[in-house]
N, C-alpha and C. Protein backbone atom coordinates (compact mmCIF):
# COMPACT_ATOMS: atom_id res chain seq x y z
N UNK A 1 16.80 -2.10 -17.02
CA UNK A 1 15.40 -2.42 -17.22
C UNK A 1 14.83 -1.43 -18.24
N UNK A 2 14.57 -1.74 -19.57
CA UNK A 2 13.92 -0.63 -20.02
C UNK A 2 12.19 -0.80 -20.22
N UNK A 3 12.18 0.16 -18.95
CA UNK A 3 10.66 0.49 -18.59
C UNK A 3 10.46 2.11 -19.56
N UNK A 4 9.21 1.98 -20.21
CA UNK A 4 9.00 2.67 -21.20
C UNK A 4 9.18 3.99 -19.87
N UNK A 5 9.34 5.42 -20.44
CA UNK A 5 9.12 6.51 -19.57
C UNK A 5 7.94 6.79 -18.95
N UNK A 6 7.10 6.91 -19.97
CA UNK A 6 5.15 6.85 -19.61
C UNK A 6 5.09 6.26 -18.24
N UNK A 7 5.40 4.81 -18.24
CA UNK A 7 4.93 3.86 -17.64
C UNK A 7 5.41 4.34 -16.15
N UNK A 8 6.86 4.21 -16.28
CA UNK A 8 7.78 4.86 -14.87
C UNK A 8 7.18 6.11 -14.38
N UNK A 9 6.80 6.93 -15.09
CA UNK A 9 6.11 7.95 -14.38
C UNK A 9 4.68 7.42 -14.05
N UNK A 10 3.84 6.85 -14.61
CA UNK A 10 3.12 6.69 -13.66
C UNK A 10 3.23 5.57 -12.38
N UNK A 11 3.95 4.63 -12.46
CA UNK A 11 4.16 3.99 -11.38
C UNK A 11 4.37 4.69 -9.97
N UNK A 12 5.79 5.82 -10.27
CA UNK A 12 5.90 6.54 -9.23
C UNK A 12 5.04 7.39 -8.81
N UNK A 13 4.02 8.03 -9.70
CA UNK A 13 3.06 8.96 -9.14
C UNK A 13 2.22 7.87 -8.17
N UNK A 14 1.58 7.04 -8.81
CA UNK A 14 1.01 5.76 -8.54
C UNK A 14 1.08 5.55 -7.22
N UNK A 15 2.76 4.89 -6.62
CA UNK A 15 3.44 4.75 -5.40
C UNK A 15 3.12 5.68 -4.71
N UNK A 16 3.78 7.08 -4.79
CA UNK A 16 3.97 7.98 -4.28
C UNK A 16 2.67 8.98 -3.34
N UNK A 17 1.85 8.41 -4.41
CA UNK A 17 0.45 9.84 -3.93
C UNK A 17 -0.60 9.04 -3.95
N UNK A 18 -1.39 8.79 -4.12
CA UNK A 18 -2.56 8.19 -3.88
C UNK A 18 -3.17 7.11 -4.94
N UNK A 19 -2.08 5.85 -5.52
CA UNK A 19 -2.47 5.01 -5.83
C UNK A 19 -3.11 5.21 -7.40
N UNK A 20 -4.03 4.68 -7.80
CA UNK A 20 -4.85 4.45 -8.45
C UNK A 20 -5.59 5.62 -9.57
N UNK A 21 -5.86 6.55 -9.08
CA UNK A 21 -6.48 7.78 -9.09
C UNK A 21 -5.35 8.84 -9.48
N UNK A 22 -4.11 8.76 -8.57
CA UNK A 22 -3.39 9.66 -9.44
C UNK A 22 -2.75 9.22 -10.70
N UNK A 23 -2.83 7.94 -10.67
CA UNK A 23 -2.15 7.38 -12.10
C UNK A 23 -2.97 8.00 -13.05
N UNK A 24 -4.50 7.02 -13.38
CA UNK A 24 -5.62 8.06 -14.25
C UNK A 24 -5.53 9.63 -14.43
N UNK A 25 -5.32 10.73 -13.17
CA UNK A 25 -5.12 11.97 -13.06
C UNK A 25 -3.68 12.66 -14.39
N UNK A 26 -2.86 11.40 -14.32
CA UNK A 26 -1.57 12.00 -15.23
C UNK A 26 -1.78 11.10 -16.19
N UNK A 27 -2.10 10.27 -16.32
CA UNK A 27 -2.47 9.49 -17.69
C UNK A 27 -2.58 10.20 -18.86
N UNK A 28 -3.47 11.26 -18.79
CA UNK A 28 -3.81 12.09 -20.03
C UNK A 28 -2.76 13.60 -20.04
N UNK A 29 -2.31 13.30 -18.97
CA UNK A 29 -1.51 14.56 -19.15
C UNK A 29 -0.06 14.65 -19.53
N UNK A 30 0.59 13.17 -19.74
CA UNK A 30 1.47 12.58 -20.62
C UNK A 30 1.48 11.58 -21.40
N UNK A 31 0.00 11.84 -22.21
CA UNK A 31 -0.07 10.95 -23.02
C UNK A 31 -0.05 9.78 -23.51
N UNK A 32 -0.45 9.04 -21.71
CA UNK A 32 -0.28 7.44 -21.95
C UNK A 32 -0.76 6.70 -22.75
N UNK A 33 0.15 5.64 -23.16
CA UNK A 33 -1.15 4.71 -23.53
C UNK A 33 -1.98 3.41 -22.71
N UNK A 34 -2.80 3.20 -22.87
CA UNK A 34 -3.92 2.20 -22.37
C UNK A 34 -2.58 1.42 -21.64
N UNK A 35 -2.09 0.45 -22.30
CA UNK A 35 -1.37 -0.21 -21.62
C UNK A 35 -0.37 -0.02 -20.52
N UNK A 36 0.30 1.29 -20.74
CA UNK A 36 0.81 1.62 -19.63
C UNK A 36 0.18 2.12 -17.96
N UNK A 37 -1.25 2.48 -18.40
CA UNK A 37 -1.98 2.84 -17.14
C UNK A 37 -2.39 1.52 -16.77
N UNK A 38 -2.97 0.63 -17.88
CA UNK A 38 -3.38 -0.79 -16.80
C UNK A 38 -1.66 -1.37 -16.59
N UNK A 39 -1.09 -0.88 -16.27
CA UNK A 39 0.18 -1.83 -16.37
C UNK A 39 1.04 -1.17 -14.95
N UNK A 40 1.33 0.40 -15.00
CA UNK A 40 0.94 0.84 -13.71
C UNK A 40 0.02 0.76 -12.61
N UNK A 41 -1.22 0.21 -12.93
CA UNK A 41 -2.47 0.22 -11.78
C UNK A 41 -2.22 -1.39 -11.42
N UNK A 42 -1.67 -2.18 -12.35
CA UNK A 42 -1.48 -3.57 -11.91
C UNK A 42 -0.28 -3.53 -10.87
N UNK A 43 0.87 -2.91 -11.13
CA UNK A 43 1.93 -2.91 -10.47
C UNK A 43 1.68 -2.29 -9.05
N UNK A 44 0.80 -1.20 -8.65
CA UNK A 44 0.82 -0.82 -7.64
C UNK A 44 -0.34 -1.10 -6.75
N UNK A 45 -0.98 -2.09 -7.22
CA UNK A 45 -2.04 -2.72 -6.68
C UNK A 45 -1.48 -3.72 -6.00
N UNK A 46 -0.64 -4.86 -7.00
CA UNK A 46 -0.06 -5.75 -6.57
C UNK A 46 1.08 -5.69 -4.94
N UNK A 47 1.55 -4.74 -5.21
CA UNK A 47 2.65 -4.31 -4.12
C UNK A 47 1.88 -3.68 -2.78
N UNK A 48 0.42 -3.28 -3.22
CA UNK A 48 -0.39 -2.42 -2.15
C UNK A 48 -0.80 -3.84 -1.07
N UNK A 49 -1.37 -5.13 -2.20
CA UNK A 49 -1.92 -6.64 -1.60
C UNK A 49 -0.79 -7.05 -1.12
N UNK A 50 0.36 -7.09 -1.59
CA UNK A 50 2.09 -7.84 -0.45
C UNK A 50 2.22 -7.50 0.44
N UNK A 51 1.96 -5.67 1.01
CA UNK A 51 2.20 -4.77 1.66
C UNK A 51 1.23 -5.55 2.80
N UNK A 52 0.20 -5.57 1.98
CA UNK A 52 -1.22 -5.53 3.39
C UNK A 52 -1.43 -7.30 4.14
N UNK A 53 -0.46 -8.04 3.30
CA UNK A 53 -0.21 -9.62 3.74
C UNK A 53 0.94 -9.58 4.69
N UNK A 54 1.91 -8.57 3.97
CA UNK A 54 3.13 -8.97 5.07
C UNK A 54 3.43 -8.27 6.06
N UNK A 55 3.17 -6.78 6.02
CA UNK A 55 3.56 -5.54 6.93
C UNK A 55 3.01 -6.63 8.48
N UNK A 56 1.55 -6.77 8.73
CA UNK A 56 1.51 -7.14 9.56
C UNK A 56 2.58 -8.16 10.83
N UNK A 57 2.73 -9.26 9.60
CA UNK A 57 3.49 -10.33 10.23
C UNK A 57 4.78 -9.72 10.67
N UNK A 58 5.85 -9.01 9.92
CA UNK A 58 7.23 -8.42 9.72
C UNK A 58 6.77 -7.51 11.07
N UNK A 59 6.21 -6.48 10.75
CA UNK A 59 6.35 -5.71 12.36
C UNK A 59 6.01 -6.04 13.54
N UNK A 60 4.87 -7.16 13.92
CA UNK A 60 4.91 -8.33 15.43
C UNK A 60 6.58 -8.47 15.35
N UNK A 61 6.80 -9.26 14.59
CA UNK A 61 8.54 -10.04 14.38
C UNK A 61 8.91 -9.17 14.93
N UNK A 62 9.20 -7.62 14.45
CA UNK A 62 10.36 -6.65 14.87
C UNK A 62 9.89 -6.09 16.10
N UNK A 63 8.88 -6.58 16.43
CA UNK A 63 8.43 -5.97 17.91
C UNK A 63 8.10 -4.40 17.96
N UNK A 64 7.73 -3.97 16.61
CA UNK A 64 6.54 -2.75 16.62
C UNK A 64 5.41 -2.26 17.67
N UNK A 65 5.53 -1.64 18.20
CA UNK A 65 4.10 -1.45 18.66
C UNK A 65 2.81 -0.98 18.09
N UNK A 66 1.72 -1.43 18.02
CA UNK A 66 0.48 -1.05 17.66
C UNK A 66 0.48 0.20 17.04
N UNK A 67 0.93 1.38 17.64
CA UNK A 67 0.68 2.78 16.69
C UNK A 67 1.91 2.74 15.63
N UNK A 68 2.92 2.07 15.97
CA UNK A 68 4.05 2.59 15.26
C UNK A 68 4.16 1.44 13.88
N UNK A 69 3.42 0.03 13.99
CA UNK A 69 2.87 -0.58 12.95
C UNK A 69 2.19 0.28 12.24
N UNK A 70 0.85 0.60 12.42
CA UNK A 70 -0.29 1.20 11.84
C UNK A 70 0.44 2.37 11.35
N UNK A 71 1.42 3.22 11.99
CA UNK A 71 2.04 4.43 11.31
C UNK A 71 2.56 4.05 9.80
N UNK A 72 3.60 2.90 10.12
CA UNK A 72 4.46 2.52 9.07
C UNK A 72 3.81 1.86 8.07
N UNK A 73 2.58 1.07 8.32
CA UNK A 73 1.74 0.45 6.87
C UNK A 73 0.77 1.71 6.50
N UNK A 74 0.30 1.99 7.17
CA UNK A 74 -0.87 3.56 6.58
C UNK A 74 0.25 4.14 5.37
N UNK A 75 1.30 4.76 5.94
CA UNK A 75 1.68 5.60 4.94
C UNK A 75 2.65 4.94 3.85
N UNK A 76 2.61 3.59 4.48
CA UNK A 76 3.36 2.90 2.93
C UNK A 76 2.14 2.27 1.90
N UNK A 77 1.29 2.16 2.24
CA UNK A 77 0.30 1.53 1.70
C UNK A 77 -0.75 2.43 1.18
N UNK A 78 -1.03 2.86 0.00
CA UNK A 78 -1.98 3.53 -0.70
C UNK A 78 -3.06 3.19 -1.48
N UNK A 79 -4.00 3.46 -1.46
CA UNK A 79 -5.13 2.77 -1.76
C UNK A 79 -6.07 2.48 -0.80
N UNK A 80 -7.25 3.10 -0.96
CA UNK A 80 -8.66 2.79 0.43
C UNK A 80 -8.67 1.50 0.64
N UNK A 81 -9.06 0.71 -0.31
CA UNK A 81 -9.60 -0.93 0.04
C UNK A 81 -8.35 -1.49 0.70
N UNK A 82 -7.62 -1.29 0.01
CA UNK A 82 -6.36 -2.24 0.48
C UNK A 82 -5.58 -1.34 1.81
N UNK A 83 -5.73 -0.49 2.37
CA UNK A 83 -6.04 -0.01 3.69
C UNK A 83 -6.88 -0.42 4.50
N UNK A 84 -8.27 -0.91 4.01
CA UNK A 84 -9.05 -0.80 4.72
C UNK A 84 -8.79 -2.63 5.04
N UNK A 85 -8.39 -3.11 4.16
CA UNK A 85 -7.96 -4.72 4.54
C UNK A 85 -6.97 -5.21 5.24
N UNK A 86 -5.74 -3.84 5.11
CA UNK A 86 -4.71 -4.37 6.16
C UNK A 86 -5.12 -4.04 7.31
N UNK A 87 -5.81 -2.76 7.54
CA UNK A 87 -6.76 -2.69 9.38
C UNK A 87 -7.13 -3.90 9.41
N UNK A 88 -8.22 -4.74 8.45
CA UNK A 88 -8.59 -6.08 9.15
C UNK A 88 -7.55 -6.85 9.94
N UNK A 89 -6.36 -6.97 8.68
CA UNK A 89 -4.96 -7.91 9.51
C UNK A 89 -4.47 -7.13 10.57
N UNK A 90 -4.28 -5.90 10.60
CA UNK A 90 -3.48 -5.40 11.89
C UNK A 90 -4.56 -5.61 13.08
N UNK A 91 -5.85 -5.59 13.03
CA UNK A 91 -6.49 -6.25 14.07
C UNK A 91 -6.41 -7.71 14.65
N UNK A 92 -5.91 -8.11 14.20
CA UNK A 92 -5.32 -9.96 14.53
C UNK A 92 -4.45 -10.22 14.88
N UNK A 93 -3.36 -8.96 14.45
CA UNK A 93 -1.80 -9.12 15.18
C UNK A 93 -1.79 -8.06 16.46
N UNK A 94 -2.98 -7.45 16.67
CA UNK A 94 -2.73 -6.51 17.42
C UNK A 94 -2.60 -7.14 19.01
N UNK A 95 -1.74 -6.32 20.10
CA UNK A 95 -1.91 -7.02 21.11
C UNK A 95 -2.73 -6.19 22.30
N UNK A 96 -3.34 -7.48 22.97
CA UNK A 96 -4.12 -6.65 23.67
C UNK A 96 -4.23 -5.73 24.81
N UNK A 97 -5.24 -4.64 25.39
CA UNK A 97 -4.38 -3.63 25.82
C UNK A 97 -5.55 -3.80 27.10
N UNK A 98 -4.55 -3.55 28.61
CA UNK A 98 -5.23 -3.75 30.31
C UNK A 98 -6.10 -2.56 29.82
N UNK A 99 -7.23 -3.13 30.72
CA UNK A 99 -8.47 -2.03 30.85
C UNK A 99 -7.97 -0.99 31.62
N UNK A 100 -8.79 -0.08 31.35
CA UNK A 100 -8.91 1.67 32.06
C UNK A 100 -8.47 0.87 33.73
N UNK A 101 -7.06 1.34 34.80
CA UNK A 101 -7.58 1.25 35.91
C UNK A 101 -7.48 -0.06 36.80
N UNK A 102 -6.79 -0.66 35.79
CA UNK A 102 -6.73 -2.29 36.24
C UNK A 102 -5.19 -2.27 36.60
């Protein structure tokens, strides 16, 4: 695959650390160009929205439990909004829990 270098580095920073923000953060500090930062922020956006459609469904399947879902999408998934949208879905797959005492 020849992915320009620029680009690969920011993808992985991208992936790796906090999305969006750290891409911009190294952008100027290896000299990207325009296209490679919108081209990184597309790529790890895209994979952040797959993440936050499918994690849910895949870990019910594997019979996850509630914290150990939410463990495994939180820290694969970077990016606030698209965190804050897979909580919506993990609230729909979540199962429900006997009251205090019952």
């Amino acid at each position: 695959m020849k992915i320009p270098t620029n680009q690969s580095i920011l993808v992985g920073v991208g992936s790796s650390i906090c999305g969006g923000s750290a891409i911009a953060a190294t952008a100027p500090i290896i000299n990207a160009k325009d296209e490679d930062v919108a081209s990184a922020i597309s790529t790890n956006f895209l994979f952040n929205v797959i993440a936050a459609v499918i994690f849910p469904t895949r870990g019910s399947l594997i019979g996850m439990t509630d914290t150990g879902l939410g463990m495994w999408a939180g820290t694969a998934v970077n990016g606030y909004i698209v965190r804050c949208r897979l909580r919506d879905n993990l609230v729909q797959y979540a199962r429900p829990r006997p009251e205090f005492g019952s």
